[in-house]
Coordinates of C-alpha atoms and ligand atoms in Angstrom, one line a residue:
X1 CA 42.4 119.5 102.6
X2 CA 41.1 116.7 100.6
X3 CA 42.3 113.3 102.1
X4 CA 45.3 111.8 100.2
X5 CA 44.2 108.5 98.9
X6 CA 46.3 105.4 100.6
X7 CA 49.0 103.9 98.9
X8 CA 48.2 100.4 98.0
X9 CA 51.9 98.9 97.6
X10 CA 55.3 99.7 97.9
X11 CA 58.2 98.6 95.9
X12 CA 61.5 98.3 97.9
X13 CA 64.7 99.1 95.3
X14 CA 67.9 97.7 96.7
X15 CA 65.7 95.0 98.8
X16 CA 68.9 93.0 99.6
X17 CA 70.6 95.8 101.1
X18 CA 71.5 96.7 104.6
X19 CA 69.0 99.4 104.6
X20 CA 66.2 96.8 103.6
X21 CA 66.9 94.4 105.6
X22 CA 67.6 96.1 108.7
X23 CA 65.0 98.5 108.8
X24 CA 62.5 98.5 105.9
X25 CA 61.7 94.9 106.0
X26 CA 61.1 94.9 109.8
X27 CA 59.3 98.0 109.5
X28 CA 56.8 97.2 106.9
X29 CA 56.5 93.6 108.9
X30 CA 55.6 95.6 112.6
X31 CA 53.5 97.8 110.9
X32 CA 51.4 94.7 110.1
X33 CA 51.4 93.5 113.4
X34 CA 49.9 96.6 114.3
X35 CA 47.4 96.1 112.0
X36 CA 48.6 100.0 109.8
X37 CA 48.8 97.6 106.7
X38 CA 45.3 97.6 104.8
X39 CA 44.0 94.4 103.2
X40 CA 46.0 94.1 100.1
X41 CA 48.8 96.0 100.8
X42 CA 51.4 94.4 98.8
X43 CA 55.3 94.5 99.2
X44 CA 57.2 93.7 95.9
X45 CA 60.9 93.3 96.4
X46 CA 63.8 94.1 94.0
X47 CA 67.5 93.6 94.1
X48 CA 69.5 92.0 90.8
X49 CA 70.2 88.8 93.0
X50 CA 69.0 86.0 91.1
X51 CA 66.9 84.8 94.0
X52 CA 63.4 83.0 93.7
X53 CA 60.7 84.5 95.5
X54 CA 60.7 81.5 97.9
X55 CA 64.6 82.0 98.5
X56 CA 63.5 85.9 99.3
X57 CA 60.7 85.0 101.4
X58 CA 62.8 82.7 103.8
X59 CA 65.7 85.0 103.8
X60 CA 63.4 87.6 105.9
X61 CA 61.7 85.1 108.2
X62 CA 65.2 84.4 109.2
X63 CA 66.0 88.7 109.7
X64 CA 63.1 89.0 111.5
X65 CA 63.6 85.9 113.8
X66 CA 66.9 87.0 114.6
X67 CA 65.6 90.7 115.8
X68 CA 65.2 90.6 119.7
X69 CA 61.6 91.5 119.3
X70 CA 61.1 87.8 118.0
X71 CA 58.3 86.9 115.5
X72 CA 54.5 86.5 115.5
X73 CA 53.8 83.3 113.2
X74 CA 50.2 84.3 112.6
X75 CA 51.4 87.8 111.9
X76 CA 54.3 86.1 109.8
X77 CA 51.8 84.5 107.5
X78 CA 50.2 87.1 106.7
X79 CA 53.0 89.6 105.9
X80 CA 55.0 86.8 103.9
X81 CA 51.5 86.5 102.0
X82 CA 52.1 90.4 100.5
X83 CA 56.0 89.2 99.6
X84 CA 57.0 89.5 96.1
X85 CA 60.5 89.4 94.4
X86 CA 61.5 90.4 91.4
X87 CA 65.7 90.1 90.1
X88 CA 66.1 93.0 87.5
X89 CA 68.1 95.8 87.1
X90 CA 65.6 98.8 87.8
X91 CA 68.2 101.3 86.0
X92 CA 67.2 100.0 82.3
X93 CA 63.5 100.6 81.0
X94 CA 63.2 97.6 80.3
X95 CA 64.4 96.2 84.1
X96 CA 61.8 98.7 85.3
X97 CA 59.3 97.3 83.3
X98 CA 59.7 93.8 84.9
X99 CA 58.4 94.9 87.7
X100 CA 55.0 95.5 86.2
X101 CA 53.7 92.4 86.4
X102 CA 54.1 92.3 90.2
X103 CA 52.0 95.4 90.1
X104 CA 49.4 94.5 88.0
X105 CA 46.1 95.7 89.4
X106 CA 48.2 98.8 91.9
X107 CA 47.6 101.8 91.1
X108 CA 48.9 104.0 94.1
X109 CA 52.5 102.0 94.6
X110 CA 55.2 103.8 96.6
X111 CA 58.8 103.3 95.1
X112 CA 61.5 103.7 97.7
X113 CA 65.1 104.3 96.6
X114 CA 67.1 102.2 98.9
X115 CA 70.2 102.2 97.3
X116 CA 73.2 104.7 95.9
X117 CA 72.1 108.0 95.3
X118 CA 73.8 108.2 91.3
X119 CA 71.5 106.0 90.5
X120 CA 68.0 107.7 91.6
X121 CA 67.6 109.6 88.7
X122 CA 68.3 107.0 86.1
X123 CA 65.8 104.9 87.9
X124 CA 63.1 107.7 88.2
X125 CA 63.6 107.9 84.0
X126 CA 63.0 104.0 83.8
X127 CA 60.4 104.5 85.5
X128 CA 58.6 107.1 83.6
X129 CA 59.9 105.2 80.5
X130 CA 58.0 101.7 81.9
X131 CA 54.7 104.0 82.6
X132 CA 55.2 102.8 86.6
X133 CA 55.5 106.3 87.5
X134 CA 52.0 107.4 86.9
X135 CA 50.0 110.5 88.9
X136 CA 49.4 108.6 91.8
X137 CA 52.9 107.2 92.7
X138 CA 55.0 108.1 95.3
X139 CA 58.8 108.1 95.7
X140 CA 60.9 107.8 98.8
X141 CA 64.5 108.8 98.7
X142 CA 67.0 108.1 101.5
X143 CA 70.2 110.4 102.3
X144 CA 72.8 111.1 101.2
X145 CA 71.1 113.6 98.7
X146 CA 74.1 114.3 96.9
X147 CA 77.4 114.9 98.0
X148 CA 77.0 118.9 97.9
X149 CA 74.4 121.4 96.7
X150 CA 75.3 120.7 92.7
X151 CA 74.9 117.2 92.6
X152 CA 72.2 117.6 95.0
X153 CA 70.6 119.7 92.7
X154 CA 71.4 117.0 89.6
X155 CA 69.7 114.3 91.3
X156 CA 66.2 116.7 92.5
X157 CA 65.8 118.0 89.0
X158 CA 66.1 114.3 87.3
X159 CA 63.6 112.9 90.0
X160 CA 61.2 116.4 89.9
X161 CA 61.5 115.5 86.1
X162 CA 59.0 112.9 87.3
X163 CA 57.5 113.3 90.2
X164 CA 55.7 116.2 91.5
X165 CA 57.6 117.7 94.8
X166 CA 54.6 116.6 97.2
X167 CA 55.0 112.9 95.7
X168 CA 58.6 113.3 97.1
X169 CA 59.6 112.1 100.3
X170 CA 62.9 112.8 101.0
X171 CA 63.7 110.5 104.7
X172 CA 65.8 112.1 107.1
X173 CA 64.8 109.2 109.8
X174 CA 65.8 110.9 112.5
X175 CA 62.1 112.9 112.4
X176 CA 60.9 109.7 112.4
X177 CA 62.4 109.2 116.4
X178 CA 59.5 109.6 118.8
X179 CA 62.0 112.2 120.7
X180 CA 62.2 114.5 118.0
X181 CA 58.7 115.2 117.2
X182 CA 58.4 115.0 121.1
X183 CA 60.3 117.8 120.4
X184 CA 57.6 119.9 118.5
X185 CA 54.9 119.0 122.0
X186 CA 57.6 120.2 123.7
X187 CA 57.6 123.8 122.1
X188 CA 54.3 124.2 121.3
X189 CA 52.2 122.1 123.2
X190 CA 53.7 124.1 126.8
X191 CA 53.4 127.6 127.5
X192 CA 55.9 128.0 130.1
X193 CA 58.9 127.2 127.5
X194 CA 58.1 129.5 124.1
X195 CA 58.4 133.4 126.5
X196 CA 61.9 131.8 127.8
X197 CA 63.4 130.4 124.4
X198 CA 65.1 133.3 123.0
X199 CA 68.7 134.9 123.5
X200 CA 67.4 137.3 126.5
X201 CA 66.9 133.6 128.7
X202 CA 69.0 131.2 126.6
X203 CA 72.9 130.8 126.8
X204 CA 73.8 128.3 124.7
X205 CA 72.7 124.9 123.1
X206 CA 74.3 121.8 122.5
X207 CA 73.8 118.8 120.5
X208 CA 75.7 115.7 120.3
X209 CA 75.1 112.8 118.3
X210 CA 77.9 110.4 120.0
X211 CA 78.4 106.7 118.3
X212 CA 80.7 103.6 119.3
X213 CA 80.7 102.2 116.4
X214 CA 82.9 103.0 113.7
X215 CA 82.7 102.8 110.1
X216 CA 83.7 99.3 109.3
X217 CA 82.8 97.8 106.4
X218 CA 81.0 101.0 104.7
X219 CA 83.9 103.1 104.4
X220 CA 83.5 102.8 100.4
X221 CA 81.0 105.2 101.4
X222 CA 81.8 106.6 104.3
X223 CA 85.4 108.1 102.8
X224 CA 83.8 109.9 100.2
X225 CA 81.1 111.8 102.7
X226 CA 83.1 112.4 106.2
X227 CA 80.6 113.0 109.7
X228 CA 80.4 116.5 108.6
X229 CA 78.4 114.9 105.5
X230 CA 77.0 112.0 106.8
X231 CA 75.9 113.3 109.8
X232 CA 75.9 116.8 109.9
X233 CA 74.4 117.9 106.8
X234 CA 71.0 115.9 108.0
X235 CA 70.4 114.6 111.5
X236 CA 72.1 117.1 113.3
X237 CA 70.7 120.2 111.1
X238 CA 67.2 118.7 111.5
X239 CA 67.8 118.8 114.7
X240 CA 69.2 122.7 115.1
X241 CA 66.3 123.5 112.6
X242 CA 63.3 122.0 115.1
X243 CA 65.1 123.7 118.4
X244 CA 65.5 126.9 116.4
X245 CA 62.3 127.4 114.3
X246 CA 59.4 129.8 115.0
X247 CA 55.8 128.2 115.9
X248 CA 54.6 127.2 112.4
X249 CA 51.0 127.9 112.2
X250 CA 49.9 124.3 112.3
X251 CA 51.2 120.9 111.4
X252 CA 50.9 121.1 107.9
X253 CA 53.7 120.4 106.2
X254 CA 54.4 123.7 104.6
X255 CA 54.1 125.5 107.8
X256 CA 56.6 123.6 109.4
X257 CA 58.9 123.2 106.5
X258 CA 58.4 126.9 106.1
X259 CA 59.8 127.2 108.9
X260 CA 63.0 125.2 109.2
X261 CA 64.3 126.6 105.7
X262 CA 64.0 130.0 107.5
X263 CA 66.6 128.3 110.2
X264 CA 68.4 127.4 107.6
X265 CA 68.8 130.2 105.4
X266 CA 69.7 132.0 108.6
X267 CA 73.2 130.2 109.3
X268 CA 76.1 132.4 109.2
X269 CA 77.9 131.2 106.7
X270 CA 81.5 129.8 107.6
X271 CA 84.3 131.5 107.3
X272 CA 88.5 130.3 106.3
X273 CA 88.6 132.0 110.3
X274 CA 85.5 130.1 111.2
X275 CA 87.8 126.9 110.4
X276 CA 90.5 127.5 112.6
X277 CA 88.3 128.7 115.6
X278 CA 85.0 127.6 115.7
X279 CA 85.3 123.6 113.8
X280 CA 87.5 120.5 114.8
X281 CA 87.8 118.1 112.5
X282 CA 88.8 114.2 114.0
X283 CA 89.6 110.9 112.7
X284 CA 90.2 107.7 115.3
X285 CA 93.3 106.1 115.6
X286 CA 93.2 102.8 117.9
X287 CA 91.9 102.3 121.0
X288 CA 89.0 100.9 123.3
X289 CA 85.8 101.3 122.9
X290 CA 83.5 99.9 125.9
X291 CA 86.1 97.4 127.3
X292 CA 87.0 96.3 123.6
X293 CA 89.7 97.0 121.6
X294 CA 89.0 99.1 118.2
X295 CA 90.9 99.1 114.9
X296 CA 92.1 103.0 113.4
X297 CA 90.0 104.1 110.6
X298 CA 92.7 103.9 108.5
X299 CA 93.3 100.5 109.6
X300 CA 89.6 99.7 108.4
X301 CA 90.0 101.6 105.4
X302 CA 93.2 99.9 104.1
X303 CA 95.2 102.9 103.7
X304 CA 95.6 107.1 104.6
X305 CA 92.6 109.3 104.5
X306 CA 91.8 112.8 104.8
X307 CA 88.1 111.8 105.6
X308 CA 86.8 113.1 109.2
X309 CA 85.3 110.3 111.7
X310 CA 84.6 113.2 114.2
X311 CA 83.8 117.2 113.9
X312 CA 82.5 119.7 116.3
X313 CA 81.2 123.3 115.4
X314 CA 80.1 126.2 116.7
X315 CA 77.1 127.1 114.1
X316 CA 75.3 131.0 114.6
X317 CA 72.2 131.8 113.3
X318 CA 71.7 135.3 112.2
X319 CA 68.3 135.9 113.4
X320 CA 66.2 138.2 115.9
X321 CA 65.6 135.1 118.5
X322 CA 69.1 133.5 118.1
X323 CA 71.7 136.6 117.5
X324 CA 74.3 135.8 120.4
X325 CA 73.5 132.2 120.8
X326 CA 76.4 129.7 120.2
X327 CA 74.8 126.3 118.8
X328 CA 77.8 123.6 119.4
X329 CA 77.4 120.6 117.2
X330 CA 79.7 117.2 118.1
X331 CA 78.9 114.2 116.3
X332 CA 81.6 111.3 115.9
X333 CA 82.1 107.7 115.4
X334 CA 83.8 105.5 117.9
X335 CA 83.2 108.0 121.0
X336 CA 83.3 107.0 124.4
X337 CA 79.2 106.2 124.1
X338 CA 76.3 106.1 122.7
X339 CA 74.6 109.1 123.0
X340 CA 72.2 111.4 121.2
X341 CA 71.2 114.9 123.8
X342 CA 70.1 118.1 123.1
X343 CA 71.1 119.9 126.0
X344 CA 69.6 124.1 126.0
X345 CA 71.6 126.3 128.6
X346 CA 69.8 128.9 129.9
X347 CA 71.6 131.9 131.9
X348 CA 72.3 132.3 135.2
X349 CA 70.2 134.3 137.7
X350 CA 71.3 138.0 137.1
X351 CA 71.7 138.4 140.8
X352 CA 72.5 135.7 143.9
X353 CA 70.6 136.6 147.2
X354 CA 72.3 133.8 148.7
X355 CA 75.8 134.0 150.5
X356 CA 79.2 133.5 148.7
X357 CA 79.3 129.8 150.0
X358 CA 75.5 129.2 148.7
X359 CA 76.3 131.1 145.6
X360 CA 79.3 128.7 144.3
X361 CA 76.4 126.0 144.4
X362 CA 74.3 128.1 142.1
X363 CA 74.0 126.4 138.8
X364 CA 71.9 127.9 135.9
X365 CA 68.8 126.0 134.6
X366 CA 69.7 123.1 131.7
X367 CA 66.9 121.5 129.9
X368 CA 68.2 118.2 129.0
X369 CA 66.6 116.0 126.0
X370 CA 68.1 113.0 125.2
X371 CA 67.2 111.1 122.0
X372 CA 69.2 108.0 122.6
X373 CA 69.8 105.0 123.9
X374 CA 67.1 106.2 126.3
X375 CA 64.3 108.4 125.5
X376 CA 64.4 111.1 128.6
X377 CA 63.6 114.7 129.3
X378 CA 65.3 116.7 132.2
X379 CA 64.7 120.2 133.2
X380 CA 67.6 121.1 135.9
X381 CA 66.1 123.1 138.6
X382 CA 67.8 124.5 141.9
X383 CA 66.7 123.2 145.1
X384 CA 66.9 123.6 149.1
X385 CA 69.0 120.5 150.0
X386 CA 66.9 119.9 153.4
X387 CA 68.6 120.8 156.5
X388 CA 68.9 123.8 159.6
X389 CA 72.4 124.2 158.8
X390 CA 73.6 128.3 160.1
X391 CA 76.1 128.1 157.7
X392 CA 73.2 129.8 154.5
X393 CA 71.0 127.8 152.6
X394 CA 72.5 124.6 151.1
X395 CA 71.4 124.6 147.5
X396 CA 71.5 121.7 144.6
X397 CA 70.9 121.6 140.9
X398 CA 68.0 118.3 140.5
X399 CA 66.3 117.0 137.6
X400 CA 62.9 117.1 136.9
X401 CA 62.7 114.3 135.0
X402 CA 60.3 112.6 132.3
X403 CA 61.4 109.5 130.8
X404 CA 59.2 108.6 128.1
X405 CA 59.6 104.6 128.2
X406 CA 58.7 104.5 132.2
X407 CA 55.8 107.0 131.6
X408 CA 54.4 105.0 128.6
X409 CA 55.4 101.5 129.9
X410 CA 52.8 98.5 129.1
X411 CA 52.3 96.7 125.8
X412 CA 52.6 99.6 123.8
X413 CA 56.3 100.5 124.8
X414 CA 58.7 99.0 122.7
X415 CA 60.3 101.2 121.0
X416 CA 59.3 101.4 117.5
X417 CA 61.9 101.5 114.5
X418 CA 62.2 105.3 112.8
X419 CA 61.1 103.9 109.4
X420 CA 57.8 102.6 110.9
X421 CA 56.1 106.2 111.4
X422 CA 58.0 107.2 108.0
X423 CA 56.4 104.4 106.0
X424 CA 53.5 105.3 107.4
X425 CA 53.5 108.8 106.8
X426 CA 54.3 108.5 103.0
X427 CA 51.4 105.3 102.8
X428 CA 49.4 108.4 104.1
X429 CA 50.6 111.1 101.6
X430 CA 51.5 113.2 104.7
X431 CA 54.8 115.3 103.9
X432 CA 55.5 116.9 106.8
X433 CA 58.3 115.0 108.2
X434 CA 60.1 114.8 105.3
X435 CA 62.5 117.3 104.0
X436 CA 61.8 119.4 101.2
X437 CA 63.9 120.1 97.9
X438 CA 64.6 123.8 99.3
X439 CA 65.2 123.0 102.3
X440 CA 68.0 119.6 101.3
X441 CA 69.5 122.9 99.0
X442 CA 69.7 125.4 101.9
X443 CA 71.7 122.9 104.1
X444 CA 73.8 122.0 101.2
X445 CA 74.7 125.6 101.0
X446 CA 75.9 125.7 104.4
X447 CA 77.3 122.8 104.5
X448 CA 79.3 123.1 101.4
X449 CA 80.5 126.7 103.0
X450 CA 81.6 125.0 105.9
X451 CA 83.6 122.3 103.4
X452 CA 85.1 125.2 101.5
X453 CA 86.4 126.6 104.8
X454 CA 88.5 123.7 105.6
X455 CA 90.0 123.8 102.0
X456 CA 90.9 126.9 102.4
X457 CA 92.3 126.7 105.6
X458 CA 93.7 123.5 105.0
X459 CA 92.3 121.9 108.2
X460 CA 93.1 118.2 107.9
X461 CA 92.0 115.6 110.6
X462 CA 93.4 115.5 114.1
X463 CA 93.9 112.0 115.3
X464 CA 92.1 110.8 118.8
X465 CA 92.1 107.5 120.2
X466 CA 89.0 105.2 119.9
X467 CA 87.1 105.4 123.1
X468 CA 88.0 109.3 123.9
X469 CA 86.0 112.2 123.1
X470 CA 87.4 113.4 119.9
X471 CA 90.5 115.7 119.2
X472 CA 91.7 118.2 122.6
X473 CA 90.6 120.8 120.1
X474 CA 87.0 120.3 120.0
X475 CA 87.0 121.4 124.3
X476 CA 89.4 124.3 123.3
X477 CA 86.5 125.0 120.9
X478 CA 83.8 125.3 123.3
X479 CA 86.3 126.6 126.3
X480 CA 87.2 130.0 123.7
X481 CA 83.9 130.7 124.8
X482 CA 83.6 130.1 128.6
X483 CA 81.4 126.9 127.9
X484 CA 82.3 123.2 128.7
X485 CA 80.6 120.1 126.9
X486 CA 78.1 118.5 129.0
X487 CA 79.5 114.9 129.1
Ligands
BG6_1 C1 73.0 107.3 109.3 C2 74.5 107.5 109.0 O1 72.2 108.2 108.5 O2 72.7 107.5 110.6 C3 75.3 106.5 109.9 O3 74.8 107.3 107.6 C4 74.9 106.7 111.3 O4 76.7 106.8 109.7 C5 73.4 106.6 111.5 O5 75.5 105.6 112.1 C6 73.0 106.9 112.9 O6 71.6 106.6 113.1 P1 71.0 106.3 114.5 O7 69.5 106.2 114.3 O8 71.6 105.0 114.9 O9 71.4 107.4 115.4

């Protein structure tokens, strides 16, 4: 494959933003440190803040001196050298066409949308209009992509009006988390794990995607998407999608996006008796969160809501591998901790050899992956406890561990932001972790199925304290099945 020429400058739209400034900026900034950024690289800011380049410029020397990591002066200077701003309102042709001074001389920018979603297409039409968009452009678009599969749809045909789908790069930034591509060695770069990862070895899998915080001050957006949304829809189907796939043929992007549209079109769709059994829907009510005291959403929000802070699921996927294998989803704000796991249950041993006391020790094999805070692998394995006990063989479930920050400790270590490898990627033309128009559409689908349930069923949100782990139903959920959440 002919080698996608490197993008030359990137325009960030919505540079003031949260988004920007606590991830972009810092990104684009480490990725100079580490030298990723080529000569000439050039970052041109825009936000309609009336702010003078200078004012800009100081305003992220602050944000980055604030982030633990500190600052590098020499690096600084540098980076602050590529700094542009430019105050316009990108929606109009002709605020579009402000920016075009700042790019004189680029022709391979990368625009990234950083900002509400309803207005991505009427900036992708400014852009067009203002000539910006030309062959050799990229655009980035961050979640949410619409709010279900219509105005999904709405917003892929206005940008695909302009941009071809492999100058699209739609950021999930979750598969820009070292753990999840770990996730792809993991499968394919063992042999001992593809034979077993089916329904004949497999009992169940689990993912969790636990927060403490809660929604504060974004609940203007927030109350209009819900975890099942905000959450769900993305992260957590990425997620399902790269335990679930088949072994794409290599690490094109096709192959493996290939692949997890398969997953995805494979989801049994929900049903109005899918509702009542096999989702929870949660919203928190007061509490303590980590020794401190927590606001209700509603309290944050200023009034009632029928949005969901918290939702557990069981999701099946209709395939030859997966047929009988319950995939429990949990994600919720304000939980007792911060935790992102994947946790695969396989089966018991068919048979025990060892005595009835022994036996109630038997525990069946876990392979534990946890995402967040730390970055760890664990594969549960039984053991001998040592000892020349008469009583039978004393046994004992222990972890064969790999955590990825002790194993790759030194000055390589810290942990890089999401964004970095992302920004990277689409500097590089590289697709393959980004998620493709069919594939944003077939999670809608579901997603939008599963949303159709709970109106039908009328399934509003159960309160649960801040601090607990969601509604009693979500563990009735899992316990219809003989399972238990692994907290
Ligand atoms: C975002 C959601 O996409 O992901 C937030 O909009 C959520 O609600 C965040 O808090 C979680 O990301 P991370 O990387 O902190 O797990």
């Amino acid at each position: 494959m002919a080698e996608t020429p490197l993008a030359d400058a990137i325009v960030l739209f919505g540079a003031t933003g949260d988004l920007s400034r606590r991830m972009l900026l810092p990104s684009l900034y480490f990725l100079d440190a580490d030298g990723f950024l080529p000569e000439g690289f050039k970052v041109v800011a825009t936000a309609r803040a009336a702010l003078t380049r200078e004012a800009f410029v100081d305003q992220v020397h602050e944000l980055l001196k604030a982030r633990p990591e500190g600052i590098d002066e020499a690096v600084w200077a540098r980076f602050s050298a590529r700094l542009d701003y430019v105050a316009c309102d990108a929606t109009s042709p002709d605020g579009a066409a402000c920016i075009r001074p700042a790019l004189k001389g680029f022709s391979r920018p990368i625009f990234f949308l950083a900002l509400s979603p309803s207005l991505y297409g009427r900036i992708c039409v400014a852009l067009a209009a203002s000539g910006l968009a030309t062959d050799e452009s990229r655009i980035v678009m961050e979640k949410p992509i619409g709010r279900d599969l219509e105005t999904s749809r709405e917003i892929n045909v206005a940008v695909g009006a302009v941009f071809d789908e492999d100058r699209i790069f739609r950021i999930d930034h979750y598969l820009g988390k070292e753990t999840v591509q770990n996730l792809i060695a993991l499968r394919f770069a063992n042999t001992f794990f593809e034979p077993l990862w089916n329904n004949l070895t497999i009992d169940h899998v689990q993912i969790t995607v636990a927060e403490t915080e809660g929604v504060g001050e974004r609940w203007p957006y927030y109350d209009e998407y819900g975890a099942l949304r905000d959450m769900l829809q993305n992260h957590m189907l990425q997620l399902l999608c790269f335990v679930a796939m088949e072994p794409p043929a290599d690490m094109e992007a096709d192959s493996v996006r290939n692949e997890k549209v398969k997953v995805l079109r494979s989801l049994r769709p929900f049903t109005r008796a899918d509702a009542q059994g096999s989702s929870v829907r949660g919203q928190y009510t007061k509490g303590v969160v980590a020794g401190r005291e927590a606001p209700a959403y509603e309290t944050e929000r200023g009034q009632a809501s029928g949005t969901e802070t918290f939702v557990a699921l069981r999701a099946d996927i209709d395939n030859w591998r997966w047929a009988g294998v319950p995939f429990f989803l949990r994600t919720g704000k304000r939980l007792p901790e911060r935790r992102t796991q994947i946790a695969i249950q396989f089966k018991p041993v068919p048979h025990s050899i060892f005595g009835p006391a022994s036996t109630e020790d038997l525990v069946a094999n876990r392979l534990v992956i946890d995402l967040q805070p730390d970055e760890d692998i664990e594969l549960l394995l039984m053991n001998k406890s040592p000892g020349i006990s008469q009583g039978g063989m004393r046994l004992q479930s222990l972890p064969l561990s790999l955590s990825l920050l002790r194993t790759y400790e030194g000055p390589g270590a810290r942990r890089r932001i999401a964004y970095e490898r992302l920004l990277l990627d689409v500097m590089h033309g590289n697709n393959t972790l980004f998620v493709r128009r069919d594939e944003v559409e077939a999670a809608w689908r579901w997603i939008d199925g599963v949303a159709d349930a709970w109106k039908e069923a009328g399934l509003a949100p159960k309160p649960y304290a801040a601090g607990s782990w969601g509604p009693s139903g979500a563990f009735a959920l899992i316990e219809r099945s003989e399972r238990a959440w692994l907290d």
